[in-house]
Amino acid sequence: MEHTSILRVTSKLLIPMILLFALYVQFHGDFGPGGGFQAGVIFASAFILYAMLFGMSAARKVVPAWVTRIGLATGLLLYAGVGVVGMFKGGNYLNYSVLAHDPVHGQHIGITLIEFGVGTTVCFAMITIFFVYANRNS
């Protein structure tokens, strides 16, 4: 698929829309279907599409291995950190109500941060899994 110019041009139009849709799913997850897991998979699919059409070496220039490692760790630390902050503020682990002066506002902040952590972790996990399997035979 690396030498198909129609697919390459089409993907250059689609990849930004895929990334934008992933952000919509990420931040719309509070109010409807969607959330961090779905957004992470959609976001990763844009990078996987790029890797399939432009090759693994080009994709690795866009997303180097150190970026995927930092992304995985950041998402996990964000998820765990929100829970720990809730404990430091006097609540239980992942009790979002204590994150702000108003419990409803704290719930909104907690859910948003947790979903962003999940989305980040899932995105970089999917990219890592794809890169590992794609490089297996080379």
mmCIF file with all atom_site columns, C-alpha atoms in Angstrom:
data_model
loop_
_atom_site.group_PDB
_atom_site.id
_atom_site.type_symbol
_atom_site.label_atom_id
_atom_site.label_alt_id
_atom_site.label_comp_id
_atom_site.label_asym_id
_atom_site.label_entity_id
_atom_site.label_seq_id
_atom_site.pdbx_PDB_ins_code
_atom_site.Cartn_x
_atom_site.Cartn_y
_atom_site.Cartn_z
_atom_site.occupancy
_atom_site.B_iso_or_equiv
_atom_site.pdbx_formal_charge
_atom_site.auth_seq_id
_atom_site.auth_comp_id
_atom_site.auth_asym_id
_atom_site.auth_atom_id
_atom_site.pdbx_PDB_model_num
ATOM 1   C CA . MET A 1 1   ? 0.000   0.000  0.000  1.00 0.00 ? 1   MET A CA 1
ATOM 2   C CA . GLU A 1 2   ? 2.981   2.314  0.229  1.00 0.00 ? 2   GLU A CA 1
ATOM 3   C CA . HIS A 1 3   ? 2.919   3.192  -3.493 1.00 0.00 ? 3   HIS A CA 1
ATOM 4   C CA . THR A 1 4   ? -0.761  3.992  -3.942 1.00 0.00 ? 4   THR A CA 1
ATOM 5   C CA . SER A 1 5   ? -0.958  7.713  -4.591 1.00 0.00 ? 5   SER A CA 1
ATOM 6   C CA . ILE A 1 6   ? -4.770  7.922  -4.447 1.00 0.00 ? 6   ILE A CA 1
ATOM 7   C CA . LEU A 1 7   ? -4.788  6.393  -0.981 1.00 0.00 ? 7   LEU A CA 1
ATOM 8   C CA . ARG A 1 8   ? -1.973  8.651  0.144  1.00 0.00 ? 8   ARG A CA 1
ATOM 9   C CA . VAL A 1 9   ? -3.746  11.815 -0.997 1.00 0.00 ? 9   VAL A CA 1
ATOM 10  C CA . THR A 1 10  ? -7.059  10.661 0.445  1.00 0.00 ? 10  THR A CA 1
ATOM 11  C CA . SER A 1 11  ? -5.440  9.807  3.740  1.00 0.00 ? 11  SER A CA 1
ATOM 12  C CA . LYS A 1 12  ? -3.912  13.271 3.974  1.00 0.00 ? 12  LYS A CA 1
ATOM 13  C CA . LEU A 1 13  ? -7.468  14.599 3.879  1.00 0.00 ? 13  LEU A CA 1
ATOM 14  C CA . LEU A 1 14  ? -8.879  11.967 6.226  1.00 0.00 ? 14  LEU A CA 1
ATOM 15  C CA . ILE A 1 15  ? -6.243  11.884 8.950  1.00 0.00 ? 15  ILE A CA 1
ATOM 16  C CA . PRO A 1 16  ? -6.939  15.411 10.266 1.00 0.00 ? 16  PRO A CA 1
ATOM 17  C CA . MET A 1 17  ? -10.673 14.641 10.298 1.00 0.00 ? 17  MET A CA 1
ATOM 18  C CA . ILE A 1 18  ? -10.052 11.376 12.146 1.00 0.00 ? 18  ILE A CA 1
ATOM 19  C CA . LEU A 1 19  ? -8.001  13.237 14.750 1.00 0.00 ? 19  LEU A CA 1
ATOM 20  C CA . LEU A 1 20  ? -10.685 15.917 15.093 1.00 0.00 ? 20  LEU A CA 1
ATOM 21  C CA . PHE A 1 21  ? -13.396 13.277 15.476 1.00 0.00 ? 21  PHE A CA 1
ATOM 22  C CA . ALA A 1 22  ? -11.312 11.587 18.182 1.00 0.00 ? 22  ALA A CA 1
ATOM 23  C CA . LEU A 1 23  ? -11.130 14.861 20.093 1.00 0.00 ? 23  LEU A CA 1
ATOM 24  C CA . TYR A 1 24  ? -14.909 15.254 19.714 1.00 0.00 ? 24  TYR A CA 1
ATOM 25  C CA . VAL A 1 25  ? -15.484 11.745 21.078 1.00 0.00 ? 25  VAL A CA 1
ATOM 26  C CA . GLN A 1 26  ? -13.030 12.444 23.904 1.00 0.00 ? 26  GLN A CA 1
ATOM 27  C CA . PHE A 1 27  ? -14.638 15.633 25.111 1.00 0.00 ? 27  PHE A CA 1
ATOM 28  C CA . HIS A 1 28  ? -18.214 14.672 24.300 1.00 0.00 ? 28  HIS A CA 1
ATOM 29  C CA . GLY A 1 29  ? -17.929 11.551 26.453 1.00 0.00 ? 29  GLY A CA 1
ATOM 30  C CA . ASP A 1 30  ? -19.395 13.365 29.450 1.00 0.00 ? 30  ASP A CA 1
ATOM 31  C CA . PHE A 1 31  ? -22.652 14.086 27.687 1.00 0.00 ? 31  PHE A CA 1
ATOM 32  C CA . GLY A 1 32  ? -23.209 11.143 25.348 1.00 0.00 ? 32  GLY A CA 1
ATOM 33  C CA . PRO A 1 33  ? -21.690 8.026  23.883 1.00 0.00 ? 33  PRO A CA 1
ATOM 34  C CA . GLY A 1 34  ? -17.945 8.142  23.721 1.00 0.00 ? 34  GLY A CA 1
ATOM 35  C CA . GLY A 1 35  ? -15.169 8.692  26.128 1.00 0.00 ? 35  GLY A CA 1
ATOM 36  C CA . GLY A 1 36  ? -11.516 8.009  26.611 1.00 0.00 ? 36  GLY A CA 1
ATOM 37  C CA . PHE A 1 37  ? -11.288 4.446  25.354 1.00 0.00 ? 37  PHE A CA 1
ATOM 38  C CA . GLN A 1 38  ? -13.135 5.100  22.113 1.00 0.00 ? 38  GLN A CA 1
ATOM 39  C CA . ALA A 1 39  ? -11.288 8.358  21.521 1.00 0.00 ? 39  ALA A CA 1
ATOM 40  C CA . GLY A 1 40  ? -7.935  6.691  22.123 1.00 0.00 ? 40  GLY A CA 1
ATOM 41  C CA . VAL A 1 41  ? -8.673  3.971  19.593 1.00 0.00 ? 41  VAL A CA 1
ATOM 42  C CA . ILE A 1 42  ? -9.873  6.489  17.002 1.00 0.00 ? 42  ILE A CA 1
ATOM 43  C CA . PHE A 1 43  ? -6.849  8.725  17.598 1.00 0.00 ? 43  PHE A CA 1
ATOM 44  C CA . ALA A 1 44  ? -4.485  5.749  17.233 1.00 0.00 ? 44  ALA A CA 1
ATOM 45  C CA . SER A 1 45  ? -6.229  4.654  14.039 1.00 0.00 ? 45  SER A CA 1
ATOM 46  C CA . ALA A 1 46  ? -5.072  7.857  12.350 1.00 0.00 ? 46  ALA A CA 1
ATOM 47  C CA . PHE A 1 47  ? -1.437  7.031  13.118 1.00 0.00 ? 47  PHE A CA 1
ATOM 48  C CA . ILE A 1 48  ? -1.929  3.408  12.116 1.00 0.00 ? 48  ILE A CA 1
ATOM 49  C CA . LEU A 1 49  ? -3.448  4.516  8.790  1.00 0.00 ? 49  LEU A CA 1
ATOM 50  C CA . TYR A 1 50  ? -0.475  6.794  8.264  1.00 0.00 ? 50  TYR A CA 1
ATOM 51  C CA . ALA A 1 51  ? 1.931   3.937  9.005  1.00 0.00 ? 51  ALA A CA 1
ATOM 52  C CA . MET A 1 52  ? 0.133   1.595  6.617  1.00 0.00 ? 52  MET A CA 1
ATOM 53  C CA . LEU A 1 53  ? 0.263   4.064  3.742  1.00 0.00 ? 53  LEU A CA 1
ATOM 54  C CA . PHE A 1 54  ? 3.574   5.828  4.258  1.00 0.00 ? 54  PHE A CA 1
ATOM 55  C CA . GLY A 1 55  ? 5.608   3.024  5.822  1.00 0.00 ? 55  GLY A CA 1
ATOM 56  C CA . MET A 1 56  ? 6.878   2.216  9.265  1.00 0.00 ? 56  MET A CA 1
ATOM 57  C CA . SER A 1 57  ? 9.992   4.372  9.082  1.00 0.00 ? 57  SER A CA 1
ATOM 58  C CA . ALA A 1 58  ? 7.938   7.473  8.225  1.00 0.00 ? 58  ALA A CA 1
ATOM 59  C CA . ALA A 1 59  ? 5.473   6.658  10.988 1.00 0.00 ? 59  ALA A CA 1
ATOM 60  C CA . ARG A 1 60  ? 8.282   6.193  13.482 1.00 0.00 ? 60  ARG A CA 1
ATOM 61  C CA . LYS A 1 61  ? 9.518   9.671  12.594 1.00 0.00 ? 61  LYS A CA 1
ATOM 62  C CA . VAL A 1 62  ? 6.074   11.042 13.439 1.00 0.00 ? 62  VAL A CA 1
ATOM 63  C CA . VAL A 1 63  ? 5.667   8.963  16.604 1.00 0.00 ? 63  VAL A CA 1
ATOM 64  C CA . PRO A 1 64  ? 9.059   7.830  17.899 1.00 0.00 ? 64  PRO A CA 1
ATOM 65  C CA . ALA A 1 65  ? 9.278   5.072  20.484 1.00 0.00 ? 65  ALA A CA 1
ATOM 66  C CA . TRP A 1 66  ? 10.090  7.495  23.279 1.00 0.00 ? 66  TRP A CA 1
ATOM 67  C CA . VAL A 1 67  ? 6.872   9.427  22.570 1.00 0.00 ? 67  VAL A CA 1
ATOM 68  C CA . THR A 1 68  ? 4.765   6.288  22.896 1.00 0.00 ? 68  THR A CA 1
ATOM 69  C CA . ARG A 1 69  ? 6.491   5.374  26.152 1.00 0.00 ? 69  ARG A CA 1
ATOM 70  C CA . ILE A 1 70  ? 5.987   8.841  27.615 1.00 0.00 ? 70  ILE A CA 1
ATOM 71  C CA . GLY A 1 71  ? 2.376   8.871  26.392 1.00 0.00 ? 71  GLY A CA 1
ATOM 72  C CA . LEU A 1 72  ? 1.651   5.532  28.027 1.00 0.00 ? 72  LEU A CA 1
ATOM 73  C CA . ALA A 1 73  ? 3.198   6.632  31.310 1.00 0.00 ? 73  ALA A CA 1
ATOM 74  C CA . THR A 1 74  ? 1.521   10.046 31.261 1.00 0.00 ? 74  THR A CA 1
ATOM 75  C CA . GLY A 1 75  ? -1.955  8.604  30.739 1.00 0.00 ? 75  GLY A CA 1
ATOM 76  C CA . LEU A 1 76  ? -1.500  6.050  33.485 1.00 0.00 ? 76  LEU A CA 1
ATOM 77  C CA . LEU A 1 77  ? -0.069  8.613  35.897 1.00 0.00 ? 77  LEU A CA 1
ATOM 78  C CA . LEU A 1 78  ? -2.922  11.016 35.150 1.00 0.00 ? 78  LEU A CA 1
ATOM 79  C CA . TYR A 1 79  ? -5.482  8.315  35.885 1.00 0.00 ? 79  TYR A CA 1
ATOM 80  C CA . ALA A 1 80  ? -3.785  7.218  39.097 1.00 0.00 ? 80  ALA A CA 1
ATOM 81  C CA . GLY A 1 81  ? -2.935  10.794 40.080 1.00 0.00 ? 81  GLY A CA 1
ATOM 82  C CA . VAL A 1 82  ? -6.576  11.882 40.047 1.00 0.00 ? 82  VAL A CA 1
ATOM 83  C CA . GLY A 1 83  ? -7.371  9.067  42.448 1.00 0.00 ? 83  GLY A CA 1
ATOM 84  C CA . VAL A 1 84  ? -4.501  9.944  44.745 1.00 0.00 ? 84  VAL A CA 1
ATOM 85  C CA . VAL A 1 85  ? -5.417  13.640 44.753 1.00 0.00 ? 85  VAL A CA 1
ATOM 86  C CA . GLY A 1 86  ? -8.921  12.645 45.825 1.00 0.00 ? 86  GLY A CA 1
ATOM 87  C CA . MET A 1 87  ? -7.419  10.706 48.744 1.00 0.00 ? 87  MET A CA 1
ATOM 88  C CA . PHE A 1 88  ? -5.246  13.668 49.746 1.00 0.00 ? 88  PHE A CA 1
ATOM 89  C CA . LYS A 1 89  ? -8.323  15.890 49.729 1.00 0.00 ? 89  LYS A CA 1
ATOM 90  C CA . GLY A 1 90  ? -10.086 13.623 52.218 1.00 0.00 ? 90  GLY A CA 1
ATOM 91  C CA . GLY A 1 91  ? -12.126 11.368 49.919 1.00 0.00 ? 91  GLY A CA 1
ATOM 92  C CA . ASN A 1 92  ? -11.764 7.821  48.726 1.00 0.00 ? 92  ASN A CA 1
ATOM 93  C CA . TYR A 1 93  ? -9.640  6.767  45.755 1.00 0.00 ? 93  TYR A CA 1
ATOM 94  C CA . LEU A 1 94  ? -11.259 8.130  42.576 1.00 0.00 ? 94  LEU A CA 1
ATOM 95  C CA . ASN A 1 95  ? -13.843 10.100 44.570 1.00 0.00 ? 95  ASN A CA 1
ATOM 96  C CA . TYR A 1 96  ? -14.180 13.103 42.307 1.00 0.00 ? 96  TYR A CA 1
ATOM 97  C CA . SER A 1 97  ? -16.532 15.076 44.548 1.00 0.00 ? 97  SER A CA 1
ATOM 98  C CA . VAL A 1 98  ? -13.662 16.356 46.679 1.00 0.00 ? 98  VAL A CA 1
ATOM 99  C CA . LEU A 1 99  ? -11.714 17.764 43.727 1.00 0.00 ? 99  LEU A CA 1
ATOM 100 C CA . ALA A 1 100 ? -13.538 21.123 43.815 1.00 0.00 ? 100 ALA A CA 1
ATOM 101 C CA . HIS A 1 101 ? -15.522 23.198 46.277 1.00 0.00 ? 101 HIS A CA 1
ATOM 102 C CA . ASP A 1 102 ? -18.761 22.111 44.586 1.00 0.00 ? 102 ASP A CA 1
ATOM 103 C CA . PRO A 1 103 ? -19.203 18.298 44.366 1.00 0.00 ? 103 PRO A CA 1
ATOM 104 C CA . VAL A 1 104 ? -20.851 18.515 40.934 1.00 0.00 ? 104 VAL A CA 1
ATOM 105 C CA . HIS A 1 105 ? -17.999 20.617 39.615 1.00 0.00 ? 105 HIS A CA 1
ATOM 106 C CA . GLY A 1 106 ? -15.528 18.148 41.178 1.00 0.00 ? 106 GLY A CA 1
ATOM 107 C CA . GLN A 1 107 ? -17.294 15.264 39.429 1.00 0.00 ? 107 GLN A CA 1
ATOM 108 C CA . HIS A 1 108 ? -16.979 17.044 36.095 1.00 0.00 ? 108 HIS A CA 1
ATOM 109 C CA . ILE A 1 109 ? -13.272 17.760 36.615 1.00 0.00 ? 109 ILE A CA 1
ATOM 110 C CA . GLY A 1 110 ? -12.573 14.198 37.766 1.00 0.00 ? 110 GLY A CA 1
ATOM 111 C CA . ILE A 1 111 ? -14.411 12.525 34.902 1.00 0.00 ? 111 ILE A CA 1
ATOM 112 C CA . THR A 1 112 ? -12.720 14.772 32.338 1.00 0.00 ? 112 THR A CA 1
ATOM 113 C CA . LEU A 1 113 ? -9.235  14.058 33.698 1.00 0.00 ? 113 LEU A CA 1
ATOM 114 C CA . ILE A 1 114 ? -9.859  10.320 34.044 1.00 0.00 ? 114 ILE A CA 1
ATOM 115 C CA . GLU A 1 115 ? -11.223 10.067 30.515 1.00 0.00 ? 115 GLU A CA 1
ATOM 116 C CA . PHE A 1 116 ? -8.263  12.022 29.174 1.00 0.00 ? 116 PHE A CA 1
ATOM 117 C CA . GLY A 1 117 ? -5.886  9.645  30.993 1.00 0.00 ? 117 GLY A CA 1
ATOM 118 C CA . VAL A 1 118 ? -7.691  6.621  29.600 1.00 0.00 ? 118 VAL A CA 1
ATOM 119 C CA . GLY A 1 119 ? -7.694  8.091  26.102 1.00 0.00 ? 119 GLY A CA 1
ATOM 120 C CA . THR A 1 120 ? -3.987  8.869  26.207 1.00 0.00 ? 120 THR A CA 1
ATOM 121 C CA . THR A 1 121 ? -3.073  5.433  27.499 1.00 0.00 ? 121 THR A CA 1
ATOM 122 C CA . VAL A 1 122 ? -5.288  3.582  25.024 1.00 0.00 ? 122 VAL A CA 1
ATOM 123 C CA . CYS A 1 123 ? -4.029  5.650  22.085 1.00 0.00 ? 123 CYS A CA 1
ATOM 124 C CA . PHE A 1 124 ? -0.382  5.012  22.772 1.00 0.00 ? 124 PHE A CA 1
ATOM 125 C CA . ALA A 1 125 ? -1.017  1.375  23.708 1.00 0.00 ? 125 ALA A CA 1
ATOM 126 C CA . MET A 1 126 ? -2.713  0.783  20.344 1.00 0.00 ? 126 MET A CA 1
ATOM 127 C CA . ILE A 1 127 ? 0.118   2.514  18.487 1.00 0.00 ? 127 ILE A CA 1
ATOM 128 C CA . THR A 1 128 ? 2.711   0.493  20.397 1.00 0.00 ? 128 THR A CA 1
ATOM 129 C CA . ILE A 1 129 ? 0.922   -2.794 19.725 1.00 0.00 ? 129 ILE A CA 1
ATOM 130 C CA . PHE A 1 130 ? 0.651   -1.973 16.011 1.00 0.00 ? 130 PHE A CA 1
ATOM 131 C CA . PHE A 1 131 ? 4.312   -0.989 15.727 1.00 0.00 ? 131 PHE A CA 1
ATOM 132 C CA . VAL A 1 132 ? 5.475   -4.111 17.560 1.00 0.00 ? 132 VAL A CA 1
ATOM 133 C CA . TYR A 1 133 ? 3.437   -6.434 15.335 1.00 0.00 ? 133 TYR A CA 1
ATOM 134 C CA . ALA A 1 134 ? 4.255   -4.539 12.139 1.00 0.00 ? 134 ALA A CA 1
ATOM 135 C CA . ASN A 1 135 ? 7.992   -4.727 12.827 1.00 0.00 ? 135 ASN A CA 1
ATOM 136 C CA . ARG A 1 136 ? 7.874   -8.395 13.787 1.00 0.00 ? 136 ARG A CA 1
ATOM 137 C CA . ASN A 1 137 ? 8.840   -9.727 10.348 1.00 0.00 ? 137 ASN A CA 1
ATOM 138 C CA . SER A 1 138 ? 11.314  -7.016 9.393  1.00 0.00 ? 138 SER A CA 1
#
